Structures are given as C-alpha cells and as structure tokens.
PDB file of C-alpha atoms and ligand atoms in Angstrom:
ATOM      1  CA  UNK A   1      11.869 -20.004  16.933  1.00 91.00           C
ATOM      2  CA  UNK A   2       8.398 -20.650  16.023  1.00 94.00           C
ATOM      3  CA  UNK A   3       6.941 -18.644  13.014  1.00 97.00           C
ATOM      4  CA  UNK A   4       3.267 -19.191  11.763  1.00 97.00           C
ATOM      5  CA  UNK A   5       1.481 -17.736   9.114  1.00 98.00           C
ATOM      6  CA  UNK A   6      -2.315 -17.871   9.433  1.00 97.00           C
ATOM      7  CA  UNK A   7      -4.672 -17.134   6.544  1.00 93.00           C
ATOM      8  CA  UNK A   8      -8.230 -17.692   5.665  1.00 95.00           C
ATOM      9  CA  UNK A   9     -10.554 -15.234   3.965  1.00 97.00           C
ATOM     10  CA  UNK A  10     -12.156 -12.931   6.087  1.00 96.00           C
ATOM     11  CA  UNK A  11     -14.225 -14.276   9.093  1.00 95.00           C
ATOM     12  CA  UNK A  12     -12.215 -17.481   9.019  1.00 97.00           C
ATOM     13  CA  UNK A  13     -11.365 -16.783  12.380  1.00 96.00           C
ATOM     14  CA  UNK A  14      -7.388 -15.563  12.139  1.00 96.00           C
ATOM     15  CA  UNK A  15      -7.598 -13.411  14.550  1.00 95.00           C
ATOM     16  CA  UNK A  16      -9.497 -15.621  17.444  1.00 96.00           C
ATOM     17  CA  UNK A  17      -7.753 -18.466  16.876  1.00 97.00           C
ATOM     18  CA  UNK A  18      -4.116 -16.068  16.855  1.00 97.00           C
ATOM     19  CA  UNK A  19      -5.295 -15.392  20.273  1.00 96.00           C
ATOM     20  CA  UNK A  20      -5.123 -19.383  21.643  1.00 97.00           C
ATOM     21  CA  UNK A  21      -2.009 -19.946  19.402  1.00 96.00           C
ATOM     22  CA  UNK A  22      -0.085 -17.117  20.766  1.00 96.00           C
ATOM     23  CA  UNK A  23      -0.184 -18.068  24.557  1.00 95.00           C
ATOM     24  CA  UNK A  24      -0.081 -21.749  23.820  1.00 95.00           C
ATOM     25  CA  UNK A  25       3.623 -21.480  22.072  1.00 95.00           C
ATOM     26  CA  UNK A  26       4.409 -18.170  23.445  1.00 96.00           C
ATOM     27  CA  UNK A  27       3.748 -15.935  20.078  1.00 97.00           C
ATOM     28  CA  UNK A  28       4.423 -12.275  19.757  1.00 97.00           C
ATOM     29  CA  UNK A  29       0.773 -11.413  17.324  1.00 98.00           C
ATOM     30  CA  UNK A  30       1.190  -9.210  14.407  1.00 98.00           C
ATOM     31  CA  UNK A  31      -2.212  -9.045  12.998  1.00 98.00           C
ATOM     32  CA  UNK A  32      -1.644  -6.092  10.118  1.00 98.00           C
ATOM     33  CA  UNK A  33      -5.365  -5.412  10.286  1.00 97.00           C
ATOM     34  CA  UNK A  34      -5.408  -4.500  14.057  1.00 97.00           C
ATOM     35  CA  UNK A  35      -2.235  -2.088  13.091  1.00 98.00           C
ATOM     36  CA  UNK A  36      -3.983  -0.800  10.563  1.00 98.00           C
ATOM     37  CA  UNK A  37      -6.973  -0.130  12.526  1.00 96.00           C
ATOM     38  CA  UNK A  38      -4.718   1.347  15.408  1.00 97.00           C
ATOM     39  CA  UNK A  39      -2.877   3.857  13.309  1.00 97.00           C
ATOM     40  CA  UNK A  40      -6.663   4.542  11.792  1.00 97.00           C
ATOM     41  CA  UNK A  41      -7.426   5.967  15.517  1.00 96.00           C
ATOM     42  CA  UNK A  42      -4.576   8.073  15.763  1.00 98.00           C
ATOM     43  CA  UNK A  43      -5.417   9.526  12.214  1.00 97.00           C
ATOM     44  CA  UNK A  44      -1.583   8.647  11.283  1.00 97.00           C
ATOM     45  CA  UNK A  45      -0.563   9.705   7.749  1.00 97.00           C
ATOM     46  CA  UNK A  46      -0.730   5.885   7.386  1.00 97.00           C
ATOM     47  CA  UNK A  47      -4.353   5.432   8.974  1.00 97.00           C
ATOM     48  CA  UNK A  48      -5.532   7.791   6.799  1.00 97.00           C
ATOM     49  CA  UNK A  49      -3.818   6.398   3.642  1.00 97.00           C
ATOM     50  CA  UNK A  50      -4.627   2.509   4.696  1.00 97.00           C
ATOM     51  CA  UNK A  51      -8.307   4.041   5.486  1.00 96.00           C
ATOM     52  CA  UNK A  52      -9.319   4.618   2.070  1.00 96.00           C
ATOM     53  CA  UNK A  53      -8.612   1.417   0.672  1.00 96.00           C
ATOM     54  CA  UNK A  54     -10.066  -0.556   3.712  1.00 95.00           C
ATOM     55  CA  UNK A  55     -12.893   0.910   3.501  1.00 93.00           C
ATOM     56  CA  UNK A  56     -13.568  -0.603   0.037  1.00 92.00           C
ATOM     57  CA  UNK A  57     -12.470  -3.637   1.106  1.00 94.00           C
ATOM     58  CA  UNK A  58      -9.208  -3.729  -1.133  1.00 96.00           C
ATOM     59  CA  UNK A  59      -5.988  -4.369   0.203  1.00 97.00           C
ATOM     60  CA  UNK A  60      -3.751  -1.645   1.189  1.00 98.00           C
ATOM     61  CA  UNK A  61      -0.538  -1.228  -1.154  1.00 98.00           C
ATOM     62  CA  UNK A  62       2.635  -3.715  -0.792  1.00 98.00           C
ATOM     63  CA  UNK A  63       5.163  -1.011  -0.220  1.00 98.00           C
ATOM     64  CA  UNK A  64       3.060   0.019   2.179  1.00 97.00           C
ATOM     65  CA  UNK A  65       1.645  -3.075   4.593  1.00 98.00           C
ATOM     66  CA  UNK A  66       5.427  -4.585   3.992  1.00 98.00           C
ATOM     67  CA  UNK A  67       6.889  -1.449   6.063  1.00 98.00           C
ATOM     68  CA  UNK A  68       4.947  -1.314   8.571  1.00 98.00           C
ATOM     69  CA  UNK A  69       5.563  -5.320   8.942  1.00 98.00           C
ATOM     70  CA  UNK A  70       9.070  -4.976   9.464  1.00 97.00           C
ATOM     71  CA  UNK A  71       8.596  -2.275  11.997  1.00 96.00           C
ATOM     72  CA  UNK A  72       6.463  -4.191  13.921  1.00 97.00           C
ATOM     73  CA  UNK A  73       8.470  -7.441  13.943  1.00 96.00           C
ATOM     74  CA  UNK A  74      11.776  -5.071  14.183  1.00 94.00           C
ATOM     75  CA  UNK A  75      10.463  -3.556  17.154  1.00 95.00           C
ATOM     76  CA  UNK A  76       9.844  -7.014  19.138  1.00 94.00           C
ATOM     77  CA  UNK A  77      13.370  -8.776  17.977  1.00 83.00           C
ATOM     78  CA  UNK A  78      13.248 -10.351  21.803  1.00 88.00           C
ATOM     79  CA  UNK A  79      11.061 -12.671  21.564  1.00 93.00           C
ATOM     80  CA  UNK A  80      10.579 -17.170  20.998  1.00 94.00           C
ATOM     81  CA  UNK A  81       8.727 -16.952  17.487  1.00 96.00           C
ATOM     82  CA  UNK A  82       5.989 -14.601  15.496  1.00 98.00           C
ATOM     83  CA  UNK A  83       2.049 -15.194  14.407  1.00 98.00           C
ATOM     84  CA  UNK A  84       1.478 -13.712  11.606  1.00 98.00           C
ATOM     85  CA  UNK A  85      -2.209 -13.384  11.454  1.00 98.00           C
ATOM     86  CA  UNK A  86      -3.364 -11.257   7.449  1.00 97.00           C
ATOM     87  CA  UNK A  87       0.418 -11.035   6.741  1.00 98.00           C
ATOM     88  CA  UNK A  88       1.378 -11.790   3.934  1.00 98.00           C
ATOM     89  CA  UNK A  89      -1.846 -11.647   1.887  1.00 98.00           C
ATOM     90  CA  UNK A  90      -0.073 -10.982  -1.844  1.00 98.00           C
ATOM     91  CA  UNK A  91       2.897 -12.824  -2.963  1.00 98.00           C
ATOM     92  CA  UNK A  92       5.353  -9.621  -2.677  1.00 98.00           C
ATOM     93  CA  UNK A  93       4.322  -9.467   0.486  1.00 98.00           C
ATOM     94  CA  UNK A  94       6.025 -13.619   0.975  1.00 98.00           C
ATOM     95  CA  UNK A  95       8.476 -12.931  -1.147  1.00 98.00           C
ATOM     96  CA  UNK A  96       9.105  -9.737   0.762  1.00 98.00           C
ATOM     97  CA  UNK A  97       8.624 -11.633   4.470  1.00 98.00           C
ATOM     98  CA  UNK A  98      10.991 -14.469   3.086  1.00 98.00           C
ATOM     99  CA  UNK A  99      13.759 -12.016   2.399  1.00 98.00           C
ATOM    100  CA  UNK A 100      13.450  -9.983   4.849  1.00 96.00           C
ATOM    101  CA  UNK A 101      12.998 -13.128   7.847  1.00 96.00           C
ATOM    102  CA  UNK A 102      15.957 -14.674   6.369  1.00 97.00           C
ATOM    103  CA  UNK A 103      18.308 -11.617   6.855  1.00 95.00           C
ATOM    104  CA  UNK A 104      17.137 -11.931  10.384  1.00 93.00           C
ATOM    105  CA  UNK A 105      18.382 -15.289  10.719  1.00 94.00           C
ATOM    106  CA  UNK A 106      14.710 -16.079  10.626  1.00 95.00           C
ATOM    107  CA  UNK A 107      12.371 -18.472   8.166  1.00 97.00           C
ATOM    108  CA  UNK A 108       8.621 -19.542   8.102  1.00 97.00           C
ATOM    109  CA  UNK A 109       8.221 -22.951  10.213  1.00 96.00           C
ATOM    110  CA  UNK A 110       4.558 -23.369   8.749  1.00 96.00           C
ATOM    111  CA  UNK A 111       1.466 -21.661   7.030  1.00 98.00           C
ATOM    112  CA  UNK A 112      -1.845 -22.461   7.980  1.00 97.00           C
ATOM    113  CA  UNK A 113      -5.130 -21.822   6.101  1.00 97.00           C
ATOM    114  CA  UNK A 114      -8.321 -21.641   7.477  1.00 97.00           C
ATOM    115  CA  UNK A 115     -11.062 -22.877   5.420  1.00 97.00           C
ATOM    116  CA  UNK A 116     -15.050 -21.941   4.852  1.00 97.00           C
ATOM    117  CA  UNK A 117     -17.093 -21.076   2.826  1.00 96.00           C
ATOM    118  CA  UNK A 118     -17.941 -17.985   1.464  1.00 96.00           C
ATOM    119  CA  UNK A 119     -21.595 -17.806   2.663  1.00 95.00           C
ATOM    120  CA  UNK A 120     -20.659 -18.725   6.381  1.00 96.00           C
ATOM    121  CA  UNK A 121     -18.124 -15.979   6.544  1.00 97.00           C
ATOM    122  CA  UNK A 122     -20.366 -13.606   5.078  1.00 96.00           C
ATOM    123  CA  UNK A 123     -22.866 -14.618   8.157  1.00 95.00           C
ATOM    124  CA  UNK A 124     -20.288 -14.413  10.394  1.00 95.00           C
ATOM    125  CA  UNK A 125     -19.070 -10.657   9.299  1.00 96.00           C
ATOM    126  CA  UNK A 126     -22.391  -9.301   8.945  1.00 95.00           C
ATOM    127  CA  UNK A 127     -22.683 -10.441  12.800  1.00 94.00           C
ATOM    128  CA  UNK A 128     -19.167  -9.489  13.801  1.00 94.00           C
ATOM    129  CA  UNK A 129     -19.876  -6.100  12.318  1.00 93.00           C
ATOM    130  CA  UNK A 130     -23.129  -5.503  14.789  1.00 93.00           C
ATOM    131  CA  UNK A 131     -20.725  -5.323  17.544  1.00 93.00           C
ATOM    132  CA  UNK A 132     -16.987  -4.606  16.396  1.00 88.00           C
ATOM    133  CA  UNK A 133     -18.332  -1.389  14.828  1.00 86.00           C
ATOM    134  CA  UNK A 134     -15.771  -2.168  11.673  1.00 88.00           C
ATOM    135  CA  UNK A 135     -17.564  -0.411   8.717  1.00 88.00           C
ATOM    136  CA  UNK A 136     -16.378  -3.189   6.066  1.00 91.00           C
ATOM    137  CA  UNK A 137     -18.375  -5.819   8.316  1.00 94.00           C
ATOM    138  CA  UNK A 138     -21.434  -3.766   7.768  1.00 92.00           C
ATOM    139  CA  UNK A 139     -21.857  -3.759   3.708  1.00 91.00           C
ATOM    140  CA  UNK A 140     -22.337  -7.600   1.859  1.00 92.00           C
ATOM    141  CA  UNK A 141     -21.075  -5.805  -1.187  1.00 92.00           C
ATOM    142  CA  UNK A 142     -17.436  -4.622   1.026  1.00 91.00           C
ATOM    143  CA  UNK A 143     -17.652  -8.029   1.926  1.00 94.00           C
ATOM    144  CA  UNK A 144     -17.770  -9.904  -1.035  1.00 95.00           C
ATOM    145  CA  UNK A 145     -14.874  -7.368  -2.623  1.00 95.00           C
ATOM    146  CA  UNK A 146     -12.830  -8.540   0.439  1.00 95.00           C
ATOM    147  CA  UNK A 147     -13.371 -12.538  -0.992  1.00 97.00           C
ATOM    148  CA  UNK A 148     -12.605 -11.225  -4.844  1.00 96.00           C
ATOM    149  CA  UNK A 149      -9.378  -9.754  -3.662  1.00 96.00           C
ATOM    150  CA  UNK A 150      -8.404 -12.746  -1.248  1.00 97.00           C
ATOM    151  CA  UNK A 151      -8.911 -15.048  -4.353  1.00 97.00           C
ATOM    152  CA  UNK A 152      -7.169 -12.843  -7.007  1.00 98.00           C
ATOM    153  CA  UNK A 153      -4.336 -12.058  -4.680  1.00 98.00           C
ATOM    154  CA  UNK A 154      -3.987 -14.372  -1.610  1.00 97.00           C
ATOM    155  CA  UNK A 155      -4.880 -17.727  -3.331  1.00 96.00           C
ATOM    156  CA  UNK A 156      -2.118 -18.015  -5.204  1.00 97.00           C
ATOM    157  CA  UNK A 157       0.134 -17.884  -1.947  1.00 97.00           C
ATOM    158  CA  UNK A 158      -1.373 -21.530  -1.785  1.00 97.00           C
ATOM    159  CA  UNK A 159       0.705 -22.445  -4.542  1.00 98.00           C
ATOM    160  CA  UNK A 160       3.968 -20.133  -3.288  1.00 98.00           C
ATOM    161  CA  UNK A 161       4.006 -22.207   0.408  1.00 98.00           C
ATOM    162  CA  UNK A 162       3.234 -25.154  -1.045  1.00 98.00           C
ATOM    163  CA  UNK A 163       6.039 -25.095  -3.125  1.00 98.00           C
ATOM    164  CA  UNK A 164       8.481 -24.427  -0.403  1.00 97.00           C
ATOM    165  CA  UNK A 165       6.854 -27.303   1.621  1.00 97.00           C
ATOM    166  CA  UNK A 166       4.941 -25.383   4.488  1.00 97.00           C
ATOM    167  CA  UNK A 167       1.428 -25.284   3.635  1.00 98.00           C
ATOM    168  CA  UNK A 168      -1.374 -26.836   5.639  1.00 98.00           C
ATOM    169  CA  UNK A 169      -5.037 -26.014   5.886  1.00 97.00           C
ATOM    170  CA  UNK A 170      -7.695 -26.733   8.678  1.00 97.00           C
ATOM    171  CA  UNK A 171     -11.299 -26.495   8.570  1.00 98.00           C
ATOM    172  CA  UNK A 172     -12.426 -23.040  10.130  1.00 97.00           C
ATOM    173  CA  UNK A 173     -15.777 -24.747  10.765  1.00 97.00           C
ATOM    174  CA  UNK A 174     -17.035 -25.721  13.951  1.00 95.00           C
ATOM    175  CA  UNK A 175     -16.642 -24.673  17.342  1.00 96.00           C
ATOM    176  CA  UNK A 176     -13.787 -22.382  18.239  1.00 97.00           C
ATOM    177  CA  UNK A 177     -12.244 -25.002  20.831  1.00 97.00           C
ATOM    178  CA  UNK A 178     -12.640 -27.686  18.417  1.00 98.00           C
ATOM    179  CA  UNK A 179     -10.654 -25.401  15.593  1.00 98.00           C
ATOM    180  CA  UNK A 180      -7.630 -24.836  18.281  1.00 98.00           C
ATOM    181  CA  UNK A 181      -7.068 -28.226  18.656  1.00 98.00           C
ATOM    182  CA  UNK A 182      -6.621 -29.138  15.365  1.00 97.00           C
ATOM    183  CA  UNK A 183      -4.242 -26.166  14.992  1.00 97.00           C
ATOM    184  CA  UNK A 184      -2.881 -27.255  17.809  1.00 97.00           C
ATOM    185  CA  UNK A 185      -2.084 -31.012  16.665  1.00 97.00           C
ATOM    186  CA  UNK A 186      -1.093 -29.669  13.452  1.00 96.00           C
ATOM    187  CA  UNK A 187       1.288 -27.522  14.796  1.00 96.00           C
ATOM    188  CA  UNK A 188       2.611 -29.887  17.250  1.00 96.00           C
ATOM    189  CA  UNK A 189       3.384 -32.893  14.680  1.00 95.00           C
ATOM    190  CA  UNK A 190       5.562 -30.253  12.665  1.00 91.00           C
ATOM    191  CA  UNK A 191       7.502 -29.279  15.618  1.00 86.00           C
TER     192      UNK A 191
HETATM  193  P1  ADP B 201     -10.327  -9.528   7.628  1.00 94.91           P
HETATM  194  O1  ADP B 201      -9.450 -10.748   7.571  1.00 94.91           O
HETATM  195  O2  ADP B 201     -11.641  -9.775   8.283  1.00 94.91           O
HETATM  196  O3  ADP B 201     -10.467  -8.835   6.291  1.00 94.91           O
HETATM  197  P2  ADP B 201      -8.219  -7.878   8.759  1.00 94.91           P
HETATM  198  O4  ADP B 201      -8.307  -7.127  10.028  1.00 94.91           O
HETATM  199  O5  ADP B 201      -7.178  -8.926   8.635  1.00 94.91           O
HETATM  200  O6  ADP B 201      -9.659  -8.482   8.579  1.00 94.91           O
HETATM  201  O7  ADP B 201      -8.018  -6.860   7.535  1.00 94.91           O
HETATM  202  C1  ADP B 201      -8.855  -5.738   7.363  1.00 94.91           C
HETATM  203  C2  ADP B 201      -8.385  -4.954   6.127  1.00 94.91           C
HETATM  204  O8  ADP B 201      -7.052  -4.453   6.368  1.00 94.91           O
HETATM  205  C3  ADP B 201      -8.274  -5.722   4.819  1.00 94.91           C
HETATM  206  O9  ADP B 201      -9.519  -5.783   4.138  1.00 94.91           O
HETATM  207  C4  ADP B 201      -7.250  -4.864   4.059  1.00 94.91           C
HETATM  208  O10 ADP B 201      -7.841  -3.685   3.537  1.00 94.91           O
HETATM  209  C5  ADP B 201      -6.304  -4.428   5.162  1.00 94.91           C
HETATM  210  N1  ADP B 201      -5.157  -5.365   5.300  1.00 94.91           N
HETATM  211  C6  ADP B 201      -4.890  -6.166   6.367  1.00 94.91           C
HETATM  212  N2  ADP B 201      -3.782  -6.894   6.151  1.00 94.91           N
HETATM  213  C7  ADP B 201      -3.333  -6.559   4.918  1.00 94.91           C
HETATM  214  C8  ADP B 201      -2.246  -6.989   4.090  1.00 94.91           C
HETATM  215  N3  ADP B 201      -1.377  -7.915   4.505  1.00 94.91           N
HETATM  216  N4  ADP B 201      -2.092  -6.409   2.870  1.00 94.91           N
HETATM  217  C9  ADP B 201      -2.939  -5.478   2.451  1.00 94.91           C
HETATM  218  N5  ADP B 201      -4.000  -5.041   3.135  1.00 94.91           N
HETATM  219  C10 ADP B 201      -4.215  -5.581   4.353  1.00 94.91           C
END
C-alpha cells in the first residue's frame, strides 16, 4: 500500500495535484475539505457545524475532522493505498491518523509539502474564488486567517514527520505539469 500525505497552505495546489497523483499510483482521494464542503450541501448536522468555522477560515475541531476521516477511509478498506490531501492539518489529527492507520495494518509511506509563498497563494485564491464560488476564497482577511492557522497549527507537523523520517517538500511553483513530475520522481525514488 501506498499512503501520501499532501500539505501546503492553502492554494498550494493539494487538491490539483491529488488529482494526477491519484490515477498515476491508483489512490483512493480523501480531501477533508471537499467532505466538508459535501456534507455543507446536504445541510448535515456536520455541514452546518464544520460551516461556521470554515467560514472564518479556522479549522474545524479535531474530534470532529478525525471522525469523519476514519469513516471515509473505513468506508473504502478495498483499495491499493490513500491520498490524503488537508488531512492531518494539527498534530492530534497525525497522532490520531498514526494510531488509527496502524490498527489497520496500515502506516504513512511519505508526506509531502507543497511550498509558496504567501502572496502567490493569496493571488491564486482570490482567483480560484471568482469561479469555485467558495466564500473563504473571496475575503484577503479569511485568507490570511487560513495562513495564521496553517502556521500555528500545521507547521509544526513539519517537525512531527520529520522526526519519524517521512517528510519531503516540493516547490508548488511553476506550472502544474512541471509540479507532478517532481511529485512524481519524489515519490518514485521512495518506492
Ligand atoms: P484550503 O487548503 O484551500 O484551505 P481545503 O478545502 O483543504 O482548502 O479546506 C477548506 C477548509 O476546510 C479549511 O479552511 C478548514 O476550515 C476546513 N478543513 C479542511 N481540512 C481540515 C482539517 N484536516 N482539520 C480542520 N479543518 C479542516
């Protein structure tokens, strides 16, 4: 089994680049975003909870975003290997993944973070929010809350992976092609 962790701050490109990496090694994609967003539409108790702190830009509780993680990877058991694109994005959440992949039989084979700077993304999101309709894309200050929480909570998961040997980073800058292929001979030297 193959399971990645991709993180970058927001606009880093996760989520596009989730897309190659999936069909390339044959991926089941979590992104917890997208479920978040999907239980948003059918105004689920969870949608509505998850709502109110999206909105703001502030991460959605542990207890939470860790539940609905399991479901989602408990709910596709059958399959060669996970992407885990905004998961974990607090270290309880990796401690949490950790415990819960290795009950599974299961472990992280390699994080990836995907690097730019802050006023690129910000570019990029006010852009992205023109046409994905996603209200935090639309406000600089949402934006900027996202980066403040992303380097209060998710930086430190630098130090966590590292630790355990499994973290790698690759410039998110650049054409999206370009981007994949690094991932991709990243990914392929570890394998
Ligand atoms: P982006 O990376 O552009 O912020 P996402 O779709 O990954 O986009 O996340 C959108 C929002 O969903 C986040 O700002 C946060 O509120 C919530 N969210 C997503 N993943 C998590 C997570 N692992 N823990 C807590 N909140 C999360």
């Amino acid at each position: 089994m193959i399971n990645l962790v991709l993180f970058g701050k927001p606009g880093a490109g996760k989520g596009t680049q989730a897309a190659f990496l999936k069909s390339k090694y044959q991926l089941f994609h979590i992104s917890t975003g997208d479920l978040f967003r999907y239980h948003i539409q059918g105004s689920t108790k969870l949608g509505i909870l998850a709502k109110s702190y999206m909105d703001n830009g502030e991460l959605v509780p542990d207890d939470v975003t860790i539940n609905m993680l399991k479901v989602a990877v408990a709910e596709n058991s059958d399959v060669k290997g996970f992407i885990f694109d905004g998961f974990p994005r607090t270290t309880a959440q990796a401690k949490a993944l950790d415990v819960f992949l290795s009950e599974k039989l299961m472990s992280i084979t390699a994080t990836v973070a995907l690097e730019a700077e802050d006023d690129v993304l910000v570019e990029r999101l006010i852009n992205r929010g023109k046409t994905s309709g996603r209200s935090d894309d639309q406000n600089e200050t949402k934006i900027r809350n996202r980066f403040v929480e992303y380097n209060n909570k998710t930086a430190p998961l630098k130090t966590f992976y590292t630790a355990q040997g499994k973290f790698h980073s690759v410039s998110g800058i650049g054409g999206v092609e370009e981007i994949t292929q690094h991932l991709i001979e990243l990914i392929d030297g570890l394998l």
